[in-house]
Amino acid sequence: MYNVAEQFTSRSKAGLDVWKSVVNASFDGMGKLAALNLHTARAVAKQGAENFKALSDVRDMAGLKAVQQPMAVAAVSQSVAFSRRAYHISNETSSAVVQVLGGQLSQAGRGAVGALQEAKKNTPPGVDFAVSSGKQMVTTVTSMLANLAQFTKPATEVSAKPAAKMIAKTA
């Protein structure tokens, strides 16, 4: 009985460590986004002050047209830079979370296989079919998770390519 309680405690501790890693990765991403927002707000305020000064110096329509294009180009380039950096931060954070959770699921699958093998040693011979079926099910789920990880990476790369092309065109 003590062995079961000890295993439960160690698994609970491992699960807590995994969630702590996920939360830390999420908070790290949110911190990076907050820093990006602060930096962008400062840059926009500075650019706004410069734009206001330039507009206050304008005295005719030709001067307004001359000032208008650089202002628009600066605004678009700031927007593109912000979007690009936010996209990278989001990808880094989601990759870190997926990596942590994928490792945990893999470890859980190996633990379940080990428990099934231990149960097989301690069960009567008639239960072999159920144990082997459970082991096969865990193996199938593990391979499905591995395939899912392989499919999600190309999917994110494919969806990132059009966005990157669009951003590159506007820059």
PDB file of C-alpha atoms in Angstrom:
ATOM      1  CA  MET A   1       0.000   0.000   0.000  1.00  0.00           C
ATOM      2  CA  TYR A   2       2.855   2.354   0.814  1.00  0.00           C
ATOM      3  CA  ASN A   3       4.284   1.821  -2.669  1.00  0.00           C
ATOM      4  CA  VAL A   4       1.038   2.992  -4.301  1.00  0.00           C
ATOM      5  CA  ALA A   5       0.905   6.139  -2.162  1.00  0.00           C
ATOM      6  CA  GLU A   6       4.547   6.862  -2.936  1.00  0.00           C
ATOM      7  CA  GLN A   7       3.943   6.418  -6.669  1.00  0.00           C
ATOM      8  CA  PHE A   8       0.882   8.667  -6.524  1.00  0.00           C
ATOM      9  CA  THR A   9       2.861  11.351  -4.689  1.00  0.00           C
ATOM     10  CA  SER A  10       5.774  11.197  -7.117  1.00  0.00           C
ATOM     11  CA  ARG A  11       3.466  11.333 -10.150  1.00  0.00           C
ATOM     12  CA  SER A  12       1.524  14.231  -8.660  1.00  0.00           C
ATOM     13  CA  LYS A  13       4.793  16.050  -8.044  1.00  0.00           C
ATOM     14  CA  ALA A  14       5.897  15.399 -11.638  1.00  0.00           C
ATOM     15  CA  GLY A  15       2.545  16.662 -12.937  1.00  0.00           C
ATOM     16  CA  LEU A  16       2.869  19.786 -10.820  1.00  0.00           C
ATOM     17  CA  ASP A  17       6.353  20.383 -12.225  1.00  0.00           C
ATOM     18  CA  VAL A  18       5.008  20.061 -15.761  1.00  0.00           C
ATOM     19  CA  TRP A  19       2.217  22.546 -15.114  1.00  0.00           C
ATOM     20  CA  LYS A  20       4.727  24.870 -13.521  1.00  0.00           C
ATOM     21  CA  SER A  21       6.806  24.668 -16.704  1.00  0.00           C
ATOM     22  CA  VAL A  22       3.742  25.375 -18.861  1.00  0.00           C
ATOM     23  CA  VAL A  23       2.722  28.333 -16.704  1.00  0.00           C
ATOM     24  CA  ASN A  24       6.280  29.708 -16.725  1.00  0.00           C
ATOM     25  CA  ALA A  25       6.447  29.425 -20.521  1.00  0.00           C
ATOM     26  CA  SER A  26       3.077  31.147 -20.831  1.00  0.00           C
ATOM     27  CA  PHE A  27       4.067  33.944 -18.453  1.00  0.00           C
ATOM     28  CA  ASP A  28       7.351  34.362 -20.304  1.00  0.00           C
ATOM     29  CA  GLY A  29       5.435  34.820 -23.557  1.00  0.00           C
ATOM     30  CA  MET A  30       3.010  37.256 -21.932  1.00  0.00           C
ATOM     31  CA  GLY A  31       5.949  39.210 -20.496  1.00  0.00           C
ATOM     32  CA  LYS A  32       7.539  39.441 -23.932  1.00  0.00           C
ATOM     33  CA  LEU A  33       4.233  40.635 -25.430  1.00  0.00           C
ATOM     34  CA  ALA A  34       3.827  43.223 -22.665  1.00  0.00           C
ATOM     35  CA  ALA A  35       7.364  44.503 -23.294  1.00  0.00           C
ATOM     36  CA  LEU A  36       6.633  44.636 -27.022  1.00  0.00           C
ATOM     37  CA  ASN A  37       3.419  46.579 -26.389  1.00  0.00           C
ATOM     38  CA  LEU A  38       5.231  49.047 -24.140  1.00  0.00           C
ATOM     39  CA  HIS A  39       8.028  49.534 -26.655  1.00  0.00           C
ATOM     40  CA  THR A  40       5.514  49.992 -29.472  1.00  0.00           C
ATOM     41  CA  ALA A  41       3.445  52.480 -27.443  1.00  0.00           C
ATOM     42  CA  ARG A  42       6.567  54.548 -26.765  1.00  0.00           C
ATOM     43  CA  ALA A  43       7.539  54.477 -30.444  1.00  0.00           C
ATOM     44  CA  VAL A  44       4.017  55.476 -31.525  1.00  0.00           C
ATOM     45  CA  ALA A  45       3.959  58.344 -29.027  1.00  0.00           C
ATOM     46  CA  LYS A  46       7.353  59.561 -30.236  1.00  0.00           C
ATOM     47  CA  GLN A  47       6.271  59.268 -33.879  1.00  0.00           C
ATOM     48  CA  GLY A  48       3.020  61.074 -33.077  1.00  0.00           C
ATOM     49  CA  ALA A  49       4.915  63.981 -31.554  1.00  0.00           C
ATOM     50  CA  GLU A  50       7.160  64.157 -34.608  1.00  0.00           C
ATOM     51  CA  ASN A  51       4.121  64.012 -36.910  1.00  0.00           C
ATOM     52  CA  PHE A  52       2.386  66.763 -34.955  1.00  0.00           C
ATOM     53  CA  LYS A  53       5.463  68.983 -35.212  1.00  0.00           C
ATOM     54  CA  ALA A  54       5.729  68.306 -38.959  1.00  0.00           C
ATOM     55  CA  LEU A  55       2.014  69.029 -39.486  1.00  0.00           C
ATOM     56  CA  SER A  56       2.231  72.244 -37.515  1.00  0.00           C
ATOM     57  CA  ASP A  57       4.976  73.440 -39.849  1.00  0.00           C
ATOM     58  CA  VAL A  58       2.837  72.821 -42.974  1.00  0.00           C
ATOM     59  CA  ARG A  59       1.497  75.993 -44.599  1.00  0.00           C
ATOM     60  CA  ASP A  60       0.044  74.812 -47.922  1.00  0.00           C
ATOM     61  CA  MET A  61      -1.377  71.724 -49.714  1.00  0.00           C
ATOM     62  CA  ALA A  62       1.943  70.820 -51.363  1.00  0.00           C
ATOM     63  CA  GLY A  63       3.611  70.741 -47.957  1.00  0.00           C
ATOM     64  CA  LEU A  64       0.794  68.548 -46.617  1.00  0.00           C
ATOM     65  CA  LYS A  65       1.189  66.089 -49.477  1.00  0.00           C
ATOM     66  CA  ALA A  66       4.954  65.974 -48.938  1.00  0.00           C
ATOM     67  CA  VAL A  67       4.505  65.164 -45.224  1.00  0.00           C
ATOM     68  CA  GLN A  68       1.638  62.712 -45.692  1.00  0.00           C
ATOM     69  CA  GLN A  69       3.518  59.915 -47.493  1.00  0.00           C
ATOM     70  CA  PRO A  70       6.428  59.571 -45.008  1.00  0.00           C
ATOM     71  CA  MET A  71       3.917  59.498 -42.143  1.00  0.00           C
ATOM     72  CA  ALA A  72       1.941  56.700 -43.776  1.00  0.00           C
ATOM     73  CA  VAL A  73       5.085  54.707 -44.578  1.00  0.00           C
ATOM     74  CA  ALA A  74       6.318  55.047 -40.985  1.00  0.00           C
ATOM     75  CA  ALA A  75       2.948  53.922 -39.601  1.00  0.00           C
ATOM     76  CA  VAL A  76       2.812  50.879 -41.878  1.00  0.00           C
ATOM     77  CA  SER A  77       6.395  49.876 -41.105  1.00  0.00           C
ATOM     78  CA  GLN A  78       5.739  50.129 -37.346  1.00  0.00           C
ATOM     79  CA  SER A  79       2.612  48.036 -37.739  1.00  0.00           C
ATOM     80  CA  VAL A  80       4.427  45.376 -39.746  1.00  0.00           C
ATOM     81  CA  ALA A  81       7.322  45.247 -37.276  1.00  0.00           C
ATOM     82  CA  PHE A  82       4.898  44.881 -34.367  1.00  0.00           C
ATOM     83  CA  SER A  83       2.929  42.131 -36.133  1.00  0.00           C
ATOM     84  CA  ARG A  84       6.067  40.227 -37.084  1.00  0.00           C
ATOM     85  CA  ARG A  85       7.485  40.304 -33.549  1.00  0.00           C
ATOM     86  CA  ALA A  86       4.130  39.378 -31.947  1.00  0.00           C
ATOM     87  CA  TYR A  87       3.849  36.440 -34.356  1.00  0.00           C
ATOM     88  CA  HIS A  88       7.335  35.206 -33.420  1.00  0.00           C
ATOM     89  CA  ILE A  89       6.646  35.535 -29.700  1.00  0.00           C
ATOM     90  CA  SER A  90       3.394  33.620 -30.094  1.00  0.00           C
ATOM     91  CA  ASN A  91       5.112  30.823 -32.039  1.00  0.00           C
ATOM     92  CA  GLU A  92       7.965  30.554 -29.529  1.00  0.00           C
ATOM     93  CA  THR A  93       5.556  30.354 -26.600  1.00  0.00           C
ATOM     94  CA  SER A  94       3.242  27.804 -28.197  1.00  0.00           C
ATOM     95  CA  SER A  95       6.219  25.672 -29.253  1.00  0.00           C
ATOM     96  CA  ALA A  96       7.555  25.679 -25.697  1.00  0.00           C
ATOM     97  CA  VAL A  97       4.171  24.666 -24.278  1.00  0.00           C
ATOM     98  CA  VAL A  98       3.678  21.922 -26.886  1.00  0.00           C
ATOM     99  CA  GLN A  99       7.168  20.576 -26.221  1.00  0.00           C
ATOM    100  CA  VAL A 100       6.550  20.371 -22.459  1.00  0.00           C
ATOM    101  CA  LEU A 101       3.136  18.756 -22.840  1.00  0.00           C
ATOM    102  CA  GLY A 102       4.367  16.368 -25.541  1.00  0.00           C
ATOM    103  CA  GLY A 103       7.174  15.189 -23.272  1.00  0.00           C
ATOM    104  CA  GLN A 104       4.698  14.672 -20.447  1.00  0.00           C
ATOM    105  CA  LEU A 105       2.320  12.667 -22.643  1.00  0.00           C
ATOM    106  CA  SER A 106       5.189  10.527 -23.868  1.00  0.00           C
ATOM    107  CA  GLN A 107       6.344   9.881 -20.320  1.00  0.00           C
ATOM    108  CA  ALA A 108       2.780   9.051 -19.237  1.00  0.00           C
ATOM    109  CA  GLY A 109       2.503   6.545 -22.088  1.00  0.00           C
ATOM    110  CA  ARG A 110       5.738   4.834 -21.053  1.00  0.00           C
ATOM    111  CA  GLY A 111       4.518   4.731 -17.437  1.00  0.00           C
ATOM    112  CA  ALA A 112       1.240   3.142 -18.506  1.00  0.00           C
ATOM    113  CA  VAL A 113       3.072   0.486 -20.527  1.00  0.00           C
ATOM    114  CA  GLY A 114       5.277  -0.263 -17.511  1.00  0.00           C
ATOM    115  CA  ALA A 115       2.230  -0.553 -15.253  1.00  0.00           C
ATOM    116  CA  LEU A 116       0.564  -2.907 -17.723  1.00  0.00           C
ATOM    117  CA  GLN A 117       3.669  -5.063 -17.871  1.00  0.00           C
ATOM    118  CA  GLU A 118       3.814  -5.171 -14.067  1.00  0.00           C
ATOM    119  CA  ALA A 119       0.130  -6.049 -13.944  1.00  0.00           C
ATOM    120  CA  LYS A 120       0.723  -8.811 -16.489  1.00  0.00           C
ATOM    121  CA  LYS A 121       3.277 -10.440 -14.189  1.00  0.00           C
ATOM    122  CA  ASN A 122       0.832 -10.454 -11.281  1.00  0.00           C
ATOM    123  CA  THR A 123      -2.328 -11.593 -13.073  1.00  0.00           C
ATOM    124  CA  PRO A 124      -3.686 -15.031 -13.832  1.00  0.00           C
ATOM    125  CA  PRO A 125      -3.012 -16.423 -17.324  1.00  0.00           C
ATOM    126  CA  GLY A 126      -6.567 -15.803 -18.561  1.00  0.00           C
ATOM    127  CA  VAL A 127      -6.176 -12.022 -18.354  1.00  0.00           C
ATOM    128  CA  ASP A 128      -3.284 -11.836 -20.838  1.00  0.00           C
ATOM    129  CA  PHE A 129      -5.615 -10.787 -23.633  1.00  0.00           C
ATOM    130  CA  ALA A 130      -6.867  -7.713 -21.750  1.00  0.00           C
ATOM    131  CA  VAL A 131      -3.359  -6.672 -20.778  1.00  0.00           C
ATOM    132  CA  SER A 132      -2.035  -7.036 -24.319  1.00  0.00           C
ATOM    133  CA  SER A 133      -5.049  -5.123 -25.679  1.00  0.00           C
ATOM    134  CA  GLY A 134      -4.423  -2.293 -23.231  1.00  0.00           C
ATOM    135  CA  LYS A 135      -0.736  -2.237 -24.117  1.00  0.00           C
ATOM    136  CA  GLN A 136      -1.569  -2.113 -27.822  1.00  0.00           C
ATOM    137  CA  MET A 137      -4.024   0.724 -27.188  1.00  0.00           C
ATOM    138  CA  VAL A 138      -1.376   2.763 -25.338  1.00  0.00           C
ATOM    139  CA  THR A 139       1.105   2.129 -28.152  1.00  0.00           C
ATOM    140  CA  THR A 140      -1.471   3.244 -30.721  1.00  0.00           C
ATOM    141  CA  VAL A 141      -2.248   6.431 -28.797  1.00  0.00           C
ATOM    142  CA  THR A 142       1.473   7.173 -28.438  1.00  0.00           C
ATOM    143  CA  SER A 143       2.038   6.762 -32.170  1.00  0.00           C
ATOM    144  CA  MET A 144      -1.011   8.927 -32.906  1.00  0.00           C
ATOM    145  CA  LEU A 145       0.423  11.681 -30.713  1.00  0.00           C
ATOM    146  CA  ALA A 146       3.758  11.415 -32.499  1.00  0.00           C
ATOM    147  CA  ASN A 147       1.998  11.648 -35.873  1.00  0.00           C
ATOM    148  CA  LEU A 148      -0.028  14.617 -34.652  1.00  0.00           C
ATOM    149  CA  ALA A 149       3.177  16.423 -33.708  1.00  0.00           C
ATOM    150  CA  GLN A 150       4.576  15.714 -37.181  1.00  0.00           C
ATOM    151  CA  PHE A 151       1.418  17.050 -38.875  1.00  0.00           C
ATOM    152  CA  THR A 152       1.104  20.205 -36.783  1.00  0.00           C
ATOM    153  CA  LYS A 153       4.600  21.440 -37.541  1.00  0.00           C
ATOM    154  CA  PRO A 154       4.144  21.493 -41.347  1.00  0.00           C
ATOM    155  CA  ALA A 155       0.694  23.012 -40.878  1.00  0.00           C
ATOM    156  CA  THR A 156       2.079  25.914 -38.894  1.00  0.00           C
ATOM    157  CA  GLU A 157       4.907  26.332 -41.390  1.00  0.00           C
ATOM    158  CA  VAL A 158       2.449  26.362 -44.304  1.00  0.00           C
ATOM    159  CA  SER A 159       0.214  28.920 -42.593  1.00  0.00           C
ATOM    160  CA  ALA A 160       3.225  31.056 -41.712  1.00  0.00           C
ATOM    161  CA  LYS A 161       4.538  31.253 -45.280  1.00  0.00           C
ATOM    162  CA  PRO A 162       1.679  33.348 -46.766  1.00  0.00           C
ATOM    163  CA  ALA A 163       1.757  35.656 -43.747  1.00  0.00           C
ATOM    164  CA  ALA A 164       5.513  36.076 -44.056  1.00  0.00           C
ATOM    165  CA  LYS A 165       5.188  36.825 -47.782  1.00  0.00           C
ATOM    166  CA  MET A 166       2.485  39.393 -47.122  1.00  0.00           C
ATOM    167  CA  ILE A 167       4.576  41.063 -44.425  1.00  0.00           C
ATOM    168  CA  ALA A 168       7.653  41.052 -46.676  1.00  0.00           C
ATOM    169  CA  LYS A 169       5.672  42.715 -49.484  1.00  0.00           C
ATOM    170  CA  THR A 170       4.507  45.533 -47.221  1.00  0.00           C
ATOM    171  CA  ALA A 171       7.937  46.132 -45.679  1.00  0.00           C
TER     172      ALA A 171
END
